[in-house]
Coordinates of C-alpha atoms and ligand atoms in Angstrom, one line a residue:
X1434 CA 119.8 117.3 129.7
X1435 CA 119.3 118.8 126.2
X1436 CA 122.5 118.2 124.1
X1437 CA 123.8 121.5 122.8
X1438 CA 122.1 123.5 125.5
X1439 CA 124.5 124.4 128.4
X1440 CA 123.3 123.7 131.9
X1441 CA 120.1 122.0 130.8
X1442 CA 120.2 119.0 133.1
X1443 CA 116.7 118.5 134.6
X1444 CA 114.5 115.7 135.9
X1445 CA 112.0 114.0 133.6
X1446 CA 109.5 111.3 134.2
X1447 CA 110.1 108.3 132.0
X1448 CA 108.3 105.0 131.8
X1449 CA 109.7 102.2 133.9
X1450 CA 111.4 99.7 131.4
X1451 CA 110.9 95.9 131.6
X1452 CA 113.3 93.0 130.9
X1453 CA 110.9 92.1 128.0
X1454 CA 111.9 95.3 126.2
X1455 CA 115.1 93.5 125.0
X1456 CA 114.5 90.9 122.3
X1457 CA 115.5 87.3 122.5
X1458 CA 114.7 86.9 126.2
X1459 CA 118.1 88.4 127.1
X1460 CA 116.9 91.5 128.8
X1461 CA 117.8 92.4 132.4
X1462 CA 116.0 95.0 134.4
X1463 CA 118.3 96.8 136.9
X1464 CA 117.5 99.0 139.8
X1465 CA 120.2 101.7 140.0
X1466 CA 122.0 101.9 143.3
X1467 CA 124.7 104.5 142.5
X1468 CA 125.9 106.5 139.5
X1469 CA 129.3 108.2 139.4
X1470 CA 129.6 111.8 138.1
X1471 CA 132.8 112.7 136.2
X1472 CA 134.3 115.3 133.9
X1473 CA 132.5 113.8 130.9
X1474 CA 129.1 114.4 132.5
X1475 CA 130.3 118.0 133.3
X1476 CA 131.4 118.6 129.7
X1477 CA 128.1 117.2 128.3
X1478 CA 126.2 119.5 130.7
X1479 CA 128.4 122.3 129.4
X1480 CA 127.2 121.4 125.9
X1481 CA 130.8 120.6 124.8
X1482 CA 129.5 117.3 123.3
X1483 CA 126.8 114.7 123.9
X1484 CA 124.1 113.5 121.6
X1485 CA 120.5 112.6 122.3
X1486 CA 119.1 109.3 120.9
X1487 CA 117.6 109.5 117.5
X1488 CA 114.2 111.2 117.5
X1489 CA 114.5 112.5 121.1
X1490 CA 115.4 115.9 122.4
X1491 CA 117.0 114.9 125.7
X1492 CA 119.8 112.5 126.8
X1493 CA 119.6 110.7 130.2
X1494 CA 123.2 111.2 131.6
X1495 CA 125.3 108.8 133.6
X1496 CA 127.7 106.1 132.5
X1497 CA 129.5 105.2 135.7
X1498 CA 127.0 102.8 137.2
X1499 CA 126.2 100.2 139.8
X1500 CA 122.8 98.5 140.3
X1501 CA 120.9 95.4 141.3
X1502 CA 119.1 93.0 139.1
X1503 CA 115.3 93.0 139.6
X1504 CA 114.0 90.9 136.7
X1505 CA 115.6 88.7 134.0
X1506 CA 114.4 87.6 130.6
X1507 CA 113.7 83.9 130.0
X1508 CA 117.1 83.3 128.3
X1509 CA 119.3 84.9 130.9
X1510 CA 121.1 82.3 132.9
X1511 CA 124.1 84.2 134.2
X1512 CA 122.2 86.7 136.4
X1513 CA 119.5 86.4 139.0
X1514 CA 117.4 89.0 140.8
X1515 CA 119.5 90.5 143.6
X1516 CA 122.9 90.3 141.8
X1517 CA 124.9 93.5 141.7
X1518 CA 125.9 94.5 138.2
X1519 CA 127.8 97.2 136.3
X1520 CA 126.9 97.9 132.7
X1521 CA 129.5 98.6 130.1
X1522 CA 129.2 101.9 128.1
X1523 CA 129.7 101.6 124.4
X1524 CA 127.3 99.5 122.2
X1525 CA 128.1 97.9 118.8
X1526 CA 125.7 100.0 116.8
X1527 CA 128.3 101.2 114.4
X1528 CA 129.5 99.8 111.0
X1529 CA 133.2 99.2 111.8
X1530 CA 134.5 95.6 111.9
X1531 CA 135.2 96.1 115.6
X1532 CA 131.5 96.7 116.3
X1533 CA 130.8 93.5 114.4
X1534 CA 133.2 91.4 116.5
X1535 CA 132.1 92.7 119.9
X1536 CA 135.2 95.0 120.3
X1537 CA 133.3 98.2 119.8
X1538 CA 135.6 100.0 122.3
X1539 CA 138.1 99.9 119.3
X1540 CA 135.5 101.3 116.8
X1541 CA 136.8 103.3 113.9
X1542 CA 133.5 105.0 113.4
X1543 CA 133.6 108.7 114.4
X1544 CA 129.9 108.5 115.5
X1545 CA 129.8 106.0 118.3
X1546 CA 127.0 104.9 120.6
X1547 CA 127.7 105.2 124.4
X1548 CA 125.1 105.1 127.1
X1549 CA 124.8 108.4 128.9
X1550 CA 127.2 110.1 126.4
X1551 CA 126.3 109.6 122.8
X1552 CA 123.0 108.5 121.1
X1553 CA 121.9 106.2 124.0
X1554 CA 120.3 107.0 127.3
X1555 CA 122.5 106.5 130.4
X1556 CA 122.0 105.3 134.0
X1557 CA 121.1 108.4 136.0
X1558 CA 117.7 106.9 136.4
X1559 CA 115.9 104.7 138.9
X1560 CA 115.9 101.7 136.5
X1561 CA 117.4 100.7 133.2
X1562 CA 117.1 97.7 131.0
X1563 CA 120.0 96.1 129.2
X1564 CA 121.0 93.0 127.3
X1565 CA 122.8 90.5 129.6
X1566 CA 125.8 90.7 127.1
X1567 CA 126.7 94.1 128.4
X1568 CA 126.4 93.5 132.1
X1569 CA 129.3 92.5 134.5
X1570 CA 128.6 90.8 137.8
X1571 CA 130.1 92.5 140.9
X1572 CA 130.4 90.5 144.1
X1573 CA 128.2 91.6 147.0
X1574 CA 131.3 92.3 149.1
X1575 CA 132.3 95.0 146.5
X1576 CA 128.9 96.7 146.4
X1577 CA 130.1 99.8 148.4
X1578 CA 132.9 100.5 145.9
X1579 CA 131.5 98.9 142.7
X1580 CA 130.6 102.3 141.2
X1581 CA 134.4 102.8 140.7
X1582 CA 134.5 99.9 138.2
X1583 CA 133.6 101.8 135.1
X1584 CA 136.4 104.4 135.5
X1585 CA 138.7 101.6 136.5
X1586 CA 137.9 99.7 133.3
X1587 CA 139.5 102.5 131.3
X1588 CA 142.7 102.0 133.2
X1589 CA 142.5 98.2 132.8
X1590 CA 142.2 98.6 129.1
X1591 CA 145.3 100.7 129.0
X1592 CA 147.3 98.2 131.0
X1593 CA 146.0 95.3 128.8
X1594 CA 147.1 97.3 125.7
X1595 CA 150.5 97.9 127.3
X1596 CA 151.0 94.2 128.0
X1597 CA 149.8 93.2 124.5
X1598 CA 152.1 95.8 122.8
X1599 CA 155.1 94.8 125.0
X1600 CA 154.9 91.2 123.8
X1601 CA 156.9 92.6 120.9
X1602 CA 160.0 92.1 123.2
X1603 CA 159.3 88.5 124.3
X1604 CA 160.5 89.5 127.8
X1605 CA 159.3 92.6 129.6
X1606 CA 159.8 92.9 133.3
X1607 CA 158.6 96.4 134.1
X1608 CA 159.4 97.7 137.6
X1609 CA 158.6 101.4 137.8
X1610 CA 155.6 103.4 136.8
X1611 CA 154.6 107.1 136.9
X1612 CA 151.0 108.2 137.1
X1613 CA 150.5 111.8 136.0
X1614 CA 147.4 113.2 137.7
X1615 CA 146.1 111.6 140.8
X1616 CA 142.4 112.5 140.6
X1617 CA 139.8 109.8 140.6
X1618 CA 141.1 108.1 137.4
X1619 CA 144.8 108.6 138.3
X1620 CA 144.3 107.1 141.7
X1621 CA 142.7 104.0 140.2
X1622 CA 145.8 103.7 137.9
X1623 CA 148.0 104.0 141.0
X1624 CA 146.0 101.2 142.6
X1625 CA 146.0 98.9 139.6
X1626 CA 149.7 99.3 139.1
X1627 CA 150.4 98.7 142.8
X1628 CA 148.3 95.5 142.6
X1629 CA 150.7 94.4 139.8
X1630 CA 153.7 95.1 142.0
X1631 CA 155.1 98.2 140.3
X1632 CA 157.0 100.8 142.3
X1633 CA 154.5 103.7 141.5
X1634 CA 155.2 107.4 141.5
X1635 CA 152.2 109.7 141.5
X1636 CA 152.3 113.3 140.4
X1637 CA 149.8 116.2 140.8
X1638 CA 149.9 119.9 140.9
X1639 CA 148.8 120.2 144.5
X1640 CA 151.3 120.5 147.3
X1641 CA 151.7 117.2 149.1
X1642 CA 150.9 118.3 152.7
X1643 CA 147.2 118.0 153.5
X1644 CA 146.3 116.6 150.1
X1645 CA 144.1 113.6 150.5
X1646 CA 145.0 112.3 147.1
X1647 CA 148.7 112.3 148.1
X1648 CA 147.9 110.6 151.3
X1649 CA 146.1 107.9 149.4
X1650 CA 149.1 107.4 147.1
X1651 CA 151.3 106.9 150.0
X1652 CA 148.8 104.7 151.9
X1653 CA 148.9 102.2 149.0
X1654 CA 152.7 102.2 148.8
X1655 CA 153.2 104.8 146.0
X1656 CA 155.1 108.1 146.3
X1657 CA 153.6 111.5 145.6
X1658 CA 155.3 114.6 144.2
X1659 CA 153.9 118.0 143.3
X1660 CA 154.8 119.1 139.7
X1661 CA 155.0 122.6 141.2
X1662 CA 158.2 121.5 142.8
X1663 CA 159.6 118.9 140.4
X1664 CA 158.8 118.1 136.8
X1665 CA 158.3 114.5 135.7
X1666 CA 161.5 114.6 133.8
X1667 CA 163.4 116.0 136.8
X1668 CA 161.9 113.2 138.9
X1669 CA 163.8 110.6 136.9
X1670 CA 167.0 111.7 138.6
X1671 CA 165.4 110.6 141.8
X1672 CA 163.4 107.6 140.7
X1673 CA 165.1 106.6 137.4
X1674 CA 163.3 106.5 134.1
X1675 CA 159.9 104.8 134.1
X1676 CA 159.0 101.6 132.4
X1677 CA 155.4 102.7 132.1
X1678 CA 153.7 106.1 132.4
X1679 CA 150.0 106.6 132.7
X1680 CA 148.9 110.1 131.8
X1681 CA 145.6 111.1 133.5
X1682 CA 145.9 114.8 134.1
X1683 CA 143.8 116.3 131.3
X1684 CA 146.7 118.8 130.7
X1685 CA 148.1 117.8 127.3
X1686 CA 151.5 119.6 127.4
X1687 CA 152.7 117.2 130.1
X1688 CA 152.9 114.4 127.6
X1689 CA 156.1 115.9 126.1
X1690 CA 157.6 115.8 129.6
X1691 CA 156.4 112.2 129.9
X1692 CA 157.9 111.2 126.6
X1693 CA 161.3 112.3 127.8
X1694 CA 160.9 110.3 131.1
X1695 CA 160.4 106.9 129.7
X1696 CA 162.9 104.1 130.0
X1697 CA 164.2 102.2 127.0
X1698 CA 161.4 100.0 125.6
X1699 CA 159.0 101.9 127.9
X1700 CA 155.4 102.7 127.1
X1701 CA 153.4 105.8 127.6
X1702 CA 149.6 105.4 128.0
X1703 CA 147.4 108.4 127.3
X1704 CA 143.9 108.5 128.9
X1705 CA 142.8 112.2 129.0
X1706 CA 140.1 113.3 126.6
X1707 CA 141.3 116.8 126.1
X1708 CA 138.5 118.6 124.2
X1709 CA 140.1 122.0 124.2
X1710 CA 142.5 123.6 121.6
X1711 CA 145.6 124.1 123.7
X1712 CA 148.9 124.2 121.7
X1713 CA 152.5 124.2 122.9
X1714 CA 155.6 125.0 121.0
X1715 CA 158.1 124.2 123.7
X1716 CA 158.9 120.7 122.4
X1717 CA 162.4 119.4 122.0
X1718 CA 161.3 117.4 119.0
X1719 CA 164.6 116.0 117.9
X1720 CA 165.4 114.7 121.3
X1721 CA 162.0 113.1 121.8
X1722 CA 162.0 111.6 118.3
X1723 CA 165.5 110.2 118.8
X1724 CA 164.6 108.8 122.2
X1725 CA 161.6 107.0 120.7
X1726 CA 163.6 105.6 117.8
X1727 CA 166.8 104.6 119.5
X1728 CA 164.9 103.3 122.6
X1729 CA 162.0 101.5 120.9
X1730 CA 159.7 103.5 123.1
X1731 CA 155.9 103.4 122.5
X1732 CA 152.9 105.6 123.1
X1733 CA 149.3 104.6 122.9
X1734 CA 145.9 106.1 123.6
X1735 CA 143.2 104.3 125.5
X1736 CA 139.4 105.0 125.7
X1737 CA 136.3 103.1 126.6
X1738 CA 136.6 99.4 127.6
X1739 CA 135.2 96.0 126.8
X1740 CA 133.8 93.3 129.1
X1741 CA 137.3 91.7 129.7
X1742 CA 138.6 95.1 131.1
X1743 CA 135.6 95.4 133.5
X1744 CA 136.3 91.8 134.6
X1745 CA 140.0 92.6 135.2
X1746 CA 138.7 95.6 137.2
X1747 CA 136.5 93.5 139.5
X1748 CA 139.6 91.4 140.4
X1749 CA 141.7 94.5 141.1
X1750 CA 139.0 96.0 143.3
X1751 CA 138.7 92.7 145.2
X1752 CA 142.5 92.4 145.7
X1753 CA 142.7 96.1 146.8
X1754 CA 139.9 95.6 149.3
X1755 CA 141.8 92.5 150.6
X1756 CA 145.2 94.2 150.8
X1757 CA 144.2 97.7 151.8
X1758 CA 140.7 97.5 153.3
X1759 CA 138.9 100.8 153.2
X1760 CA 141.3 102.5 150.7
X1761 CA 138.8 102.5 147.8
X1762 CA 136.0 103.8 150.1
X1763 CA 138.2 106.8 151.0
X1764 CA 138.2 107.8 147.4
X1765 CA 134.5 108.1 147.4
X1766 CA 134.5 111.5 149.0
X1767 CA 131.2 113.1 147.9
X1768 CA 127.9 111.2 148.1
X1769 CA 124.7 112.9 146.9
X1770 CA 121.4 111.5 148.1
X1771 CA 118.8 111.0 145.5
X1772 CA 118.5 111.9 141.8
X1773 CA 116.6 115.1 142.7
X1774 CA 119.8 116.6 144.1
X1775 CA 121.7 116.1 140.8
X1776 CA 122.6 119.8 140.5
X1777 CA 124.9 119.4 143.5
X1778 CA 126.9 116.9 141.5
X1779 CA 127.6 119.5 138.8
X1780 CA 128.5 122.1 141.4
X1781 CA 131.1 119.7 142.9
X1782 CA 132.4 118.7 139.5
X1783 CA 132.9 122.3 138.5
X1784 CA 134.6 123.2 141.8
X1785 CA 136.5 120.0 142.5
X1786 CA 139.4 121.9 144.0
X1787 CA 137.3 123.8 146.4
X1788 CA 135.3 120.8 147.5
X1789 CA 138.5 118.5 147.6
X1790 CA 136.4 116.0 145.8
X1791 CA 137.9 112.7 144.4
X1792 CA 134.8 110.7 143.5
X1793 CA 131.4 112.3 143.4
X1794 CA 128.4 110.0 143.0
X1795 CA 124.7 110.0 143.3
X1796 CA 123.1 107.4 145.5
X1797 CA 119.9 106.8 143.6
X1798 CA 118.4 104.1 145.9
X1799 CA 120.1 101.9 148.4
X1800 CA 118.8 98.3 147.8
X1801 CA 117.1 96.5 150.6
X1802 CA 117.3 92.8 149.9
X1803 CA 120.2 90.4 150.2
X1804 CA 121.6 89.0 147.0
X1805 CA 121.3 85.2 146.6
X1806 CA 124.7 84.6 144.9
Ligands
BGC2532 C1 133.9 107.1 129.6 C2 134.2 106.2 128.4 C3 133.9 106.9 127.1 C4 134.6 108.2 127.0 C5 134.4 109.0 125.8 C6 134.6 108.4 129.4 O1 134.2 109.3 130.4 O2 134.4 106.5 130.8 O3 133.5 105.0 128.5 O4 134.3 106.1 126.0 O5 134.2 109.0 128.2 O6 133.0 109.2 125.5

């Protein structure tokens, strides 16, 4: 697509890359199996943001990815042809100290480099090449659901930040969590929290009956309530105040409701990239401020993810498949066959309610061979 030009997604012929394109013998050529499509892709295609690589006038989209290794450079020992891999998204091309220490997901640069989003081509392609540093191995048994790993990595980073921050108390034994918004990302948060043993309460706008997302919450041992019937704050009368709240709705005013629903010492994680200019003045600021001060509550944003968060995600996917076989597969509601049908992905993303879509993804090419490891 052409950044800055709405609805400009189109197909282009590009040269097939080679492992040797990456210096130091650390290149890995990957054949793309599936690419997820999400709100970020929709917003880039709407020209809300997105930047082409320097000197080019188009950006190859796609950051939620899963592929199979075809060729490795001479200094790659950790991958072999046939392995399934997911590539991380942000690259350390900036000048902040976090870019220099390999923690570019914490960059303080305002111009960052993300494949498929900002200044670097993405994975909606038949092949891509990447330095082995930025690839994470996915076991063959998870190939069918592996494209969920990138969105899950954002959740994992949030949960890692929560546990790091909560070390301030020496002892933190969280029991209950609320997840606000049970779309694709919210459901992955419900799953990751259930895998950690939390009592999880999911919230969405839709009525419960006949709503697949609500059914998936309940199928994994969480509850589901519609905020049309009960606000998050009112729900604390039923479930008690929450030790952890994960906000994944994209509707920013709900954070004030969430701030009033946290337990003492509780933590609120914010994951929605709200690009709009919504404002709200219905905020009981004295009450919220006092609750945060007197209750040592905390709130933190979470974006992008590093290798360790992808690796945490692989473990949660595996545990979830073992405990609830087929649950992750049920999230993958809309498969699009072939890159040439990419326009359908944008149609589904723009009308997710009508299509009842949870995860929409493009199957670029189903790999034929079996993996050696
Ligand atoms: C991606 C992140 C990225 C963020 C902001 C999200 O959709 O999953 O990796 O950092 O968008 O660009």
